[in-house]
PDB file of C-alpha atoms and ligand atoms in Angstrom:
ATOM      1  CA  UNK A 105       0.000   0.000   0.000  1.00  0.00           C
ATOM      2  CA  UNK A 106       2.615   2.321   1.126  1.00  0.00           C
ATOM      3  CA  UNK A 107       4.447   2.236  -2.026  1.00  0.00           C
ATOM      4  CA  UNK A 108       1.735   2.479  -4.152  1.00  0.00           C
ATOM      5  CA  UNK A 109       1.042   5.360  -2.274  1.00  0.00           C
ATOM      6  CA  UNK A 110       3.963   6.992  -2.817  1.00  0.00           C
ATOM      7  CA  UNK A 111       3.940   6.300  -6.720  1.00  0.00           C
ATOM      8  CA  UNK A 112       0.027   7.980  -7.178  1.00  0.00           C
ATOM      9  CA  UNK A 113       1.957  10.981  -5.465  1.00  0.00           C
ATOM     10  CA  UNK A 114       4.747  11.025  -7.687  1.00  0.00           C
ATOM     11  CA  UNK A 115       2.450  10.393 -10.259  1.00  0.00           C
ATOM     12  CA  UNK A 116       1.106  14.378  -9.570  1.00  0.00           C
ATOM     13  CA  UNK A 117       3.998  16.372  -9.051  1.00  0.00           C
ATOM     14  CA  UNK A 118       6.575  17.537 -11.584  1.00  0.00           C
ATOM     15  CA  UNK A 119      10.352  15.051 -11.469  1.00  0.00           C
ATOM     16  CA  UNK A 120      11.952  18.333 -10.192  1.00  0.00           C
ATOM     17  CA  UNK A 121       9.453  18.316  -7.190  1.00  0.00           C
ATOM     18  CA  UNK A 122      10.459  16.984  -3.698  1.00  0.00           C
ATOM     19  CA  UNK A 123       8.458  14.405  -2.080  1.00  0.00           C
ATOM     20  CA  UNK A 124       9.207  14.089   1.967  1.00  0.00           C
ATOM     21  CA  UNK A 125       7.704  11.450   3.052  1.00  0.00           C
ATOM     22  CA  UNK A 126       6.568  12.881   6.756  1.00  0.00           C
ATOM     23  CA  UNK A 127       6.825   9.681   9.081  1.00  0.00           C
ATOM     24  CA  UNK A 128       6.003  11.164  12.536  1.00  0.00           C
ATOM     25  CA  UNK A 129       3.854   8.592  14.681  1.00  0.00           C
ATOM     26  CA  UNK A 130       4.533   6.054  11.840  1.00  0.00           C
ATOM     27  CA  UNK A 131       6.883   3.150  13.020  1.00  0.00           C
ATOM     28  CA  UNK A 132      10.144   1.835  11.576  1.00  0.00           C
ATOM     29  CA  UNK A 133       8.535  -0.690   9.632  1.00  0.00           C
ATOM     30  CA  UNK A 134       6.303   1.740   7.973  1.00  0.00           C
ATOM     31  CA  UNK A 135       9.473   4.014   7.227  1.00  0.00           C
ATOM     32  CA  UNK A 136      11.151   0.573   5.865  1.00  0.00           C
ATOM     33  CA  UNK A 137       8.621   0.226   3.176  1.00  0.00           C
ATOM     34  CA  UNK A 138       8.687   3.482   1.975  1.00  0.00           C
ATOM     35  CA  UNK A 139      12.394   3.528   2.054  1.00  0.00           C
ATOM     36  CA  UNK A 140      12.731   0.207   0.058  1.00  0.00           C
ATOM     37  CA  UNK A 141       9.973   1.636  -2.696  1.00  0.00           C
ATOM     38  CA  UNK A 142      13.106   4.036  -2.764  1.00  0.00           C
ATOM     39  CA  UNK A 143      12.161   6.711  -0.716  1.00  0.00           C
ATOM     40  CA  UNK A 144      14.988   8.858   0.341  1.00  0.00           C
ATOM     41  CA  UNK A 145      13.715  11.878   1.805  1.00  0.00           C
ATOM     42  CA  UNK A 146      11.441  11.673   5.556  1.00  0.00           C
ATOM     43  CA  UNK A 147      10.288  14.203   7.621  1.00  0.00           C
ATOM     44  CA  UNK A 148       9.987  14.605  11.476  1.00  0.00           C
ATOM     45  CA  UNK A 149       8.628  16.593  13.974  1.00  0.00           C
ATOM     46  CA  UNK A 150      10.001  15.694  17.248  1.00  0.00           C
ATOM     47  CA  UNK A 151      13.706  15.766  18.011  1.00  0.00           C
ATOM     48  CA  UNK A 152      13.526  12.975  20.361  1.00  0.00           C
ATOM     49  CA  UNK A 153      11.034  10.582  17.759  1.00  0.00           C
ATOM     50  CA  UNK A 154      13.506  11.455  14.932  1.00  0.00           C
ATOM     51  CA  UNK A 155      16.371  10.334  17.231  1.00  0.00           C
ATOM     52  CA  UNK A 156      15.250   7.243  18.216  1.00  0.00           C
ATOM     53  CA  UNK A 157      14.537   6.712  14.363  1.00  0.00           C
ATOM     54  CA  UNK A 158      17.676   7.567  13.156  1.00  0.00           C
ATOM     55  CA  UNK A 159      19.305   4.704  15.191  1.00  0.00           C
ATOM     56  CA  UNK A 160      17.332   2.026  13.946  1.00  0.00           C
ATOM     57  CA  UNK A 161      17.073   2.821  10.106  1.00  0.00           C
ATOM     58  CA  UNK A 162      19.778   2.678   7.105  1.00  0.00           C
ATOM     59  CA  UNK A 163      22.085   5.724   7.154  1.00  0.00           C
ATOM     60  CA  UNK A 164      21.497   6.948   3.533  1.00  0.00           C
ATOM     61  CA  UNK A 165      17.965   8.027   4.752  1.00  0.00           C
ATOM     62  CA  UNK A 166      17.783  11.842   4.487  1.00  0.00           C
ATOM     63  CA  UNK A 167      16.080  13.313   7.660  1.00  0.00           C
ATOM     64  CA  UNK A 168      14.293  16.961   7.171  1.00  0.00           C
ATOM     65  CA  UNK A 169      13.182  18.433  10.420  1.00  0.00           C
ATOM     66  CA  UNK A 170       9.619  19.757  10.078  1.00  0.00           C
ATOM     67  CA  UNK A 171       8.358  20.733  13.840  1.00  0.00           C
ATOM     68  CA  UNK A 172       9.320  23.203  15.964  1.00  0.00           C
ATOM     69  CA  UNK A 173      12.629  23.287  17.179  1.00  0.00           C
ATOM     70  CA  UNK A 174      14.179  24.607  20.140  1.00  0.00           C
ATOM     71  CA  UNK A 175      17.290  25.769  20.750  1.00  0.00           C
ATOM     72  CA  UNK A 176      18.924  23.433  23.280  1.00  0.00           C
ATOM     73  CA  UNK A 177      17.998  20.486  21.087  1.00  0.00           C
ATOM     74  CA  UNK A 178      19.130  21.299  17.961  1.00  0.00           C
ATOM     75  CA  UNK A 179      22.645  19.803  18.830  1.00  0.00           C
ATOM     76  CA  UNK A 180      20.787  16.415  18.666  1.00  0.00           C
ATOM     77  CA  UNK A 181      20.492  16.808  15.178  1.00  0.00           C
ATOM     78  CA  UNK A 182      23.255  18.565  13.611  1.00  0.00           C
ATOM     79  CA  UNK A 183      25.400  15.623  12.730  1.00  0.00           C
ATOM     80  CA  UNK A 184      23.505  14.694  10.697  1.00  0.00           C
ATOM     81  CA  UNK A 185      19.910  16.619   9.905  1.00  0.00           C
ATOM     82  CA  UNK A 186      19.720  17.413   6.096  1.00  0.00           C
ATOM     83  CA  UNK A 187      17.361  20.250   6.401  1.00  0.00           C
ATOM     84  CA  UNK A 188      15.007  22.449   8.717  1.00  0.00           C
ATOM     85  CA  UNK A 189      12.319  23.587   7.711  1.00  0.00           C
ATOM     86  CA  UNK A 190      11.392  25.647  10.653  1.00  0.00           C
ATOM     87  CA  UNK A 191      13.670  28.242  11.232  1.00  0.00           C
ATOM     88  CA  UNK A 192      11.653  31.573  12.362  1.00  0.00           C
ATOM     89  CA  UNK A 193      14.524  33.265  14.732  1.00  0.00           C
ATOM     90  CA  UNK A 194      18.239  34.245  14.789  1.00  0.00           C
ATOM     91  CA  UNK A 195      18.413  33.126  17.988  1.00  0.00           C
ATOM     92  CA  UNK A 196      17.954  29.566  16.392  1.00  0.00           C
ATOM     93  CA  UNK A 197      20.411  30.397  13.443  1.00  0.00           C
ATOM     94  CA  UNK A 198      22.895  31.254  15.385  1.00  0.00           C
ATOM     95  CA  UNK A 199      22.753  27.854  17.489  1.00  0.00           C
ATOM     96  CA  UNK A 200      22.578  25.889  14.247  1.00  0.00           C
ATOM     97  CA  UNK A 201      25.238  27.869  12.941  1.00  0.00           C
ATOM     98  CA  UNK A 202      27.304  26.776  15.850  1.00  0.00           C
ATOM     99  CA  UNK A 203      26.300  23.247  15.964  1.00  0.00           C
ATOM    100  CA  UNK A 204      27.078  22.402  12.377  1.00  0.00           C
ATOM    101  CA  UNK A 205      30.417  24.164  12.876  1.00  0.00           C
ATOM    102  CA  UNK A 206      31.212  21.795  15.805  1.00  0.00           C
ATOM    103  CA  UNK A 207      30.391  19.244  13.092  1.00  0.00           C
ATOM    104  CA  UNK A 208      32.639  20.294  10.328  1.00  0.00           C
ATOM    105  CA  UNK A 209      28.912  20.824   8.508  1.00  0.00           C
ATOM    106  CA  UNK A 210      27.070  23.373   6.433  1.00  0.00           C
ATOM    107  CA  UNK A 211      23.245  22.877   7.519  1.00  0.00           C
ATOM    108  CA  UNK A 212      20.429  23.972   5.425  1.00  0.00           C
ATOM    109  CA  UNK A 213      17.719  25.391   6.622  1.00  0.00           C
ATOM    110  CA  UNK A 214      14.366  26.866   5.500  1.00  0.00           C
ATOM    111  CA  UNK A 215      12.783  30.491   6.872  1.00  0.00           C
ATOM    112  CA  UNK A 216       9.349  29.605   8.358  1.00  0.00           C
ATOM    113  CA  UNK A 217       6.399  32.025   7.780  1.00  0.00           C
ATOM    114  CA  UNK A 218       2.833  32.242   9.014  1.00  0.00           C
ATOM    115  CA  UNK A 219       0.183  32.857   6.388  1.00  0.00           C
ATOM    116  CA  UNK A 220      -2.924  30.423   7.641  1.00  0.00           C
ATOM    117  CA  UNK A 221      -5.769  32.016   9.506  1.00  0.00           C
ATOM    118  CA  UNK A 222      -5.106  29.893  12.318  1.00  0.00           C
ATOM    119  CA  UNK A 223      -3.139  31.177  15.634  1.00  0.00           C
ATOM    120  CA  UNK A 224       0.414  29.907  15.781  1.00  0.00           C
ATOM    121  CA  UNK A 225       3.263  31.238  17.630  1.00  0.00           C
ATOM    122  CA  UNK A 226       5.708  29.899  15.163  1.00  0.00           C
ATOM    123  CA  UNK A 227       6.364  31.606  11.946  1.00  0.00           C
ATOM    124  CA  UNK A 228       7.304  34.528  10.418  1.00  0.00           C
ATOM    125  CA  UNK A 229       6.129  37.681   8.635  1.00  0.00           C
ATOM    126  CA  UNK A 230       7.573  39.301   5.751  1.00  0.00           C
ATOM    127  CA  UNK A 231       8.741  42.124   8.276  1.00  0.00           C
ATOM    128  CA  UNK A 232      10.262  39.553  10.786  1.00  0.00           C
ATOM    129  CA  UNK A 233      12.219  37.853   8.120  1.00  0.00           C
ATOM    130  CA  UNK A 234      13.362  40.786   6.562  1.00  0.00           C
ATOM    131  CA  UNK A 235      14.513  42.329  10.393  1.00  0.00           C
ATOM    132  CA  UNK A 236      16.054  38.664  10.417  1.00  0.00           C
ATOM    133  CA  UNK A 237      17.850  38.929   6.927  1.00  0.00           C
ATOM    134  CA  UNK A 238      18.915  42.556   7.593  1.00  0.00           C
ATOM    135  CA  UNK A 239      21.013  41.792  10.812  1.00  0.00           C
ATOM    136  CA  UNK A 240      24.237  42.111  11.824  1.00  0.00           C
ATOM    137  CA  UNK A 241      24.937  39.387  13.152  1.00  0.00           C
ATOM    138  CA  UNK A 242      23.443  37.095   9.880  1.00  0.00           C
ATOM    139  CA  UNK A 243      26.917  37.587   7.972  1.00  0.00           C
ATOM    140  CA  UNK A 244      29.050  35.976  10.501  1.00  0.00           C
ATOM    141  CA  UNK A 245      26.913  32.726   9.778  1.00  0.00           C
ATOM    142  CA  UNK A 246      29.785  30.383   8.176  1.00  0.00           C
ATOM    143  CA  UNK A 247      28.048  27.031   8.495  1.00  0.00           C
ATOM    144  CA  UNK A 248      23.981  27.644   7.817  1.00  0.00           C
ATOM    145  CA  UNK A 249      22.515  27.759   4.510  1.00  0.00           C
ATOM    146  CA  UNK A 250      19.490  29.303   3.716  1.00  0.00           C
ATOM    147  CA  UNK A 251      17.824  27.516   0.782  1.00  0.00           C
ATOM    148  CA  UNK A 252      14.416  28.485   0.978  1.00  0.00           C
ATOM    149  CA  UNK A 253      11.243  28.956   2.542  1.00  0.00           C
ATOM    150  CA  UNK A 254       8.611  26.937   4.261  1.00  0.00           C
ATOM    151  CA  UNK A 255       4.926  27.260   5.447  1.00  0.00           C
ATOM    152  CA  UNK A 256       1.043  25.771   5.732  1.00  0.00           C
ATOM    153  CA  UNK A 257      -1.942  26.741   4.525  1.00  0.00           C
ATOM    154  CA  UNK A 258      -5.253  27.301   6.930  1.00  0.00           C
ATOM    155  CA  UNK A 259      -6.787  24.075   7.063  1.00  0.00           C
ATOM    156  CA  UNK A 260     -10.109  24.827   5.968  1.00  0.00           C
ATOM    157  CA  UNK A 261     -11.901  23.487   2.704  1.00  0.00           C
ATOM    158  CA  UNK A 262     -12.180  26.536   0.905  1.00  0.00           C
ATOM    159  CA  UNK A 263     -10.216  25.819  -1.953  1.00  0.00           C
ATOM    160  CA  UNK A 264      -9.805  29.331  -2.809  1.00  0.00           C
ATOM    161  CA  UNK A 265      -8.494  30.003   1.058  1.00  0.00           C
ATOM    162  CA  UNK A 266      -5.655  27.486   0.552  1.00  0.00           C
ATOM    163  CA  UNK A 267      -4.916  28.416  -2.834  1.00  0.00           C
ATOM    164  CA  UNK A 268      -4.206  32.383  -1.839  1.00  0.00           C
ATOM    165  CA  UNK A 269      -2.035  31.428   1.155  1.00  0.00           C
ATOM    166  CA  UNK A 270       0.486  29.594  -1.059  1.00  0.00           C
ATOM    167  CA  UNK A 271       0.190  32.216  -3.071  1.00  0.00           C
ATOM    168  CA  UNK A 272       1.313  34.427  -0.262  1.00  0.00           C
ATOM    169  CA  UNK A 273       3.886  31.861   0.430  1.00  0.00           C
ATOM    170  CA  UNK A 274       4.653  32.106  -3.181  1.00  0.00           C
ATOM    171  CA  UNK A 275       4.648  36.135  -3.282  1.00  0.00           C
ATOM    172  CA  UNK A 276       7.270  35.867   0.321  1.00  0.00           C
ATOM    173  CA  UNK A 277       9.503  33.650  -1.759  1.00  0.00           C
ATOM    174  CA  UNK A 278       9.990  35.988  -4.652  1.00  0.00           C
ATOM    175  CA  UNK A 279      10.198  38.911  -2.497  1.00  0.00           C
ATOM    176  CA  UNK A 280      13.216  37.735  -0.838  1.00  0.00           C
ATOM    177  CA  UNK A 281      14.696  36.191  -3.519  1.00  0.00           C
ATOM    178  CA  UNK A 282      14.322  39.416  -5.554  1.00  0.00           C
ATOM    179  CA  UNK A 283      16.123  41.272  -2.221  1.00  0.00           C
ATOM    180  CA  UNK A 284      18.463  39.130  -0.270  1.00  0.00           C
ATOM    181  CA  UNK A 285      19.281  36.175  -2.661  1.00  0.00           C
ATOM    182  CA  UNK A 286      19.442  37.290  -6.041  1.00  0.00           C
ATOM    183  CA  UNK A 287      22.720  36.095  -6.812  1.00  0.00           C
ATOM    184  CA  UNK A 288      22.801  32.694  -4.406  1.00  0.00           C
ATOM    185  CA  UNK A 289      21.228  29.768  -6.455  1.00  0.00           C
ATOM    186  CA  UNK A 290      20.728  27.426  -3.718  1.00  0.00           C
ATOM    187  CA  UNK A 291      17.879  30.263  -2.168  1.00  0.00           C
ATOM    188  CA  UNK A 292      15.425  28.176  -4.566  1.00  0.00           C
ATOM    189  CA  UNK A 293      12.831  26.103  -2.106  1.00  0.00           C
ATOM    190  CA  UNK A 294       9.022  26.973  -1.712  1.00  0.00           C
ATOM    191  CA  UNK A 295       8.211  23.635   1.152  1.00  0.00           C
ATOM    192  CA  UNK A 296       4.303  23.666   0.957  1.00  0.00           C
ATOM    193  CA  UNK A 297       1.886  21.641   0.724  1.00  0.00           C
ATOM    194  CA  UNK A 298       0.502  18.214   2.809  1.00  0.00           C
ATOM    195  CA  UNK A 299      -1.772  14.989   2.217  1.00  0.00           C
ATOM    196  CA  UNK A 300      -4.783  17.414   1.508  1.00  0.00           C
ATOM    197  CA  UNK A 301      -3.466  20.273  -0.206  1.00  0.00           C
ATOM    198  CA  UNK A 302       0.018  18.940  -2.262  1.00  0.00           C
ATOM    199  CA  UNK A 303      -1.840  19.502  -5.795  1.00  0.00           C
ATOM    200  CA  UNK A 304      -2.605  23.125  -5.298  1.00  0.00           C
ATOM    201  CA  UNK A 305       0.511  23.686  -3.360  1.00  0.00           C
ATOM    202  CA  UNK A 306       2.329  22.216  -6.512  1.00  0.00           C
ATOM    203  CA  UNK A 307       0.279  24.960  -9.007  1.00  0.00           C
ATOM    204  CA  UNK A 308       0.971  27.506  -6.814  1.00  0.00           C
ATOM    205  CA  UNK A 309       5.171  26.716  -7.010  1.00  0.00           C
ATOM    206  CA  UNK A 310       5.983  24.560  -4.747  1.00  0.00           C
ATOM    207  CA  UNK A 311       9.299  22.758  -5.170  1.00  0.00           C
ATOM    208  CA  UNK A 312       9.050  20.276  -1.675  1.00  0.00           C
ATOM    209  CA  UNK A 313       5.817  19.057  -0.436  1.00  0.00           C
ATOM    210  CA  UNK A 314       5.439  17.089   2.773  1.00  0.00           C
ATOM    211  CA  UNK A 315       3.084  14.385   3.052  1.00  0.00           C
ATOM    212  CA  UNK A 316       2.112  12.276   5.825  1.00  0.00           C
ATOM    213  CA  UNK A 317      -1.135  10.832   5.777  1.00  0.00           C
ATOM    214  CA  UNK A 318      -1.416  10.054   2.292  1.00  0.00           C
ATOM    215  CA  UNK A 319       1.242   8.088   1.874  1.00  0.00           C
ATOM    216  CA  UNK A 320       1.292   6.031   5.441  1.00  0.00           C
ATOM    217  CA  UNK A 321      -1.999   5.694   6.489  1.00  0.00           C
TER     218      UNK A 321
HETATM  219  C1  LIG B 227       2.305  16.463  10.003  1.00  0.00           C
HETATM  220  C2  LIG B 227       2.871  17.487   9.126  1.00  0.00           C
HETATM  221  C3  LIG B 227       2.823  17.349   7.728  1.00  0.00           C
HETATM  222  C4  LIG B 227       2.152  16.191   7.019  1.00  0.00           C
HETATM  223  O1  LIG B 227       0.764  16.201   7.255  1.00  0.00           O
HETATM  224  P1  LIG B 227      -0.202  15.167   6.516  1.00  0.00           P
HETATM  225  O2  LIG B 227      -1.521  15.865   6.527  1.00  0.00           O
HETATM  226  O3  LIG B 227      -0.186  13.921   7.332  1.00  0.00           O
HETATM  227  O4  LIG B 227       0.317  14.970   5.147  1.00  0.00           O
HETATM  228  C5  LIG B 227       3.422  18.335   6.969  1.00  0.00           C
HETATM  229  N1  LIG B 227       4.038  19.389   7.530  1.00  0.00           N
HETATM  230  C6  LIG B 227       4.101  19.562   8.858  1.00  0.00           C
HETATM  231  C7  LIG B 227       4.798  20.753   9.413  1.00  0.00           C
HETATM  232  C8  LIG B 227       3.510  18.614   9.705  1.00  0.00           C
HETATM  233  O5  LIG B 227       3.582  18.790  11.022  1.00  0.00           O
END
């Protein structure tokens, strides 16, 4: 089931499109399937889920971190994490930034934004990220790289709702690609999109989606 899952998702995004497979609550044996219809690419929420994870299952497996992520923990990760998608502070760039140079490592990482109607104290503005992007402090960053840009739509069945906020999403990309990153090719990542939204996330220029449900359950 689980890989035919993940080919009737393949099947609707373009080649150049990245399919995490989001495996949070899902058990190794789940992630095994997936991984031996050749998924690569899984996502986490949890720090200490992903950790126990990453012990038990093969080391080629490319771990995204998709939750919430506080500071103290992210030294868990940073041997090996190979990209967050939830970075919405300098406070949390810097740490990562200091991990990954304890680890000889360059980390990627995504900016996070708010656009759904829904309260959430994690996130971004446009204003936040630009204070962010505008800092001193951002240029003595060696070891993060900032490839993109993640966020959610409201989850709400109004396809016209979901459609706008990846537009916003969309819009916050080019805006900060047009300002900051004009000239750094690997700023190039719009991570949107889930189980009940990937296809409009896709038409609205996604490049990552990150599906749970869909493909596991
Ligand atoms: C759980 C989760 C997903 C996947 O959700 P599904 O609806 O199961 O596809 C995607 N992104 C984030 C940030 C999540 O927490």
């Amino acid at each position: 089931m689980i890989a035919e899952n993940l080919s009737e998702i393949k099947k609707n995004i373009p080649t150049n499109a990245l399919l995490v497979a989001v495996s949070k609550t899902y058990g190794v044996a789940e992630i095994m399937e997936a991984y031996n219809a050749g998924q690569k690419h899984f996502g986490e929420n949890k720090v200490q889920e992903l950790q126990t994870k990453v012990n038990e299952l093969p080391n080629d497996i490319q771990w995204h971190l998709i939750g919430h992520l506080q500071s103290n923990k992210v030294k868990y990760i940073a041997p090996y994490i190979s990209l967050i998608h939830s970075v919405d502070s300098i406070s949390l760039l810097k740490e990562i930034d200091k991990q990954a140079k304890k680890n000889d490592r360059i980390i990627d990482c995504l900016l996070q934004f708010h656009v759904a109607q829904e309260e959430s104290k994690y996130g971004l503005t446009l204003a936040q990220a630009q204070e962010l992007l505008e800092s001193k402090e951002i240029v003595e960053f060696q070891n993060i790289n900032i490839v993109g840009i993640m966020g959610m739509a409201s989850n709400v069945d109004d396809e016209n709702q979901v459609r706008n906020e990846f537009g916003e999403l969309a819009n916050i990309f080019h805006v900060l690609k047009s300002h900051y990153f004009k000239f750094n090719a690997d700023f190039r990542h719009i991570s949107m999109g889930m189980s009940g939204d990937y296809e409009l996330a896709i038409e609205e220029g996604s490049t990552m989606i990150r599906v749970g449900s869909k493909i596991f359950s």
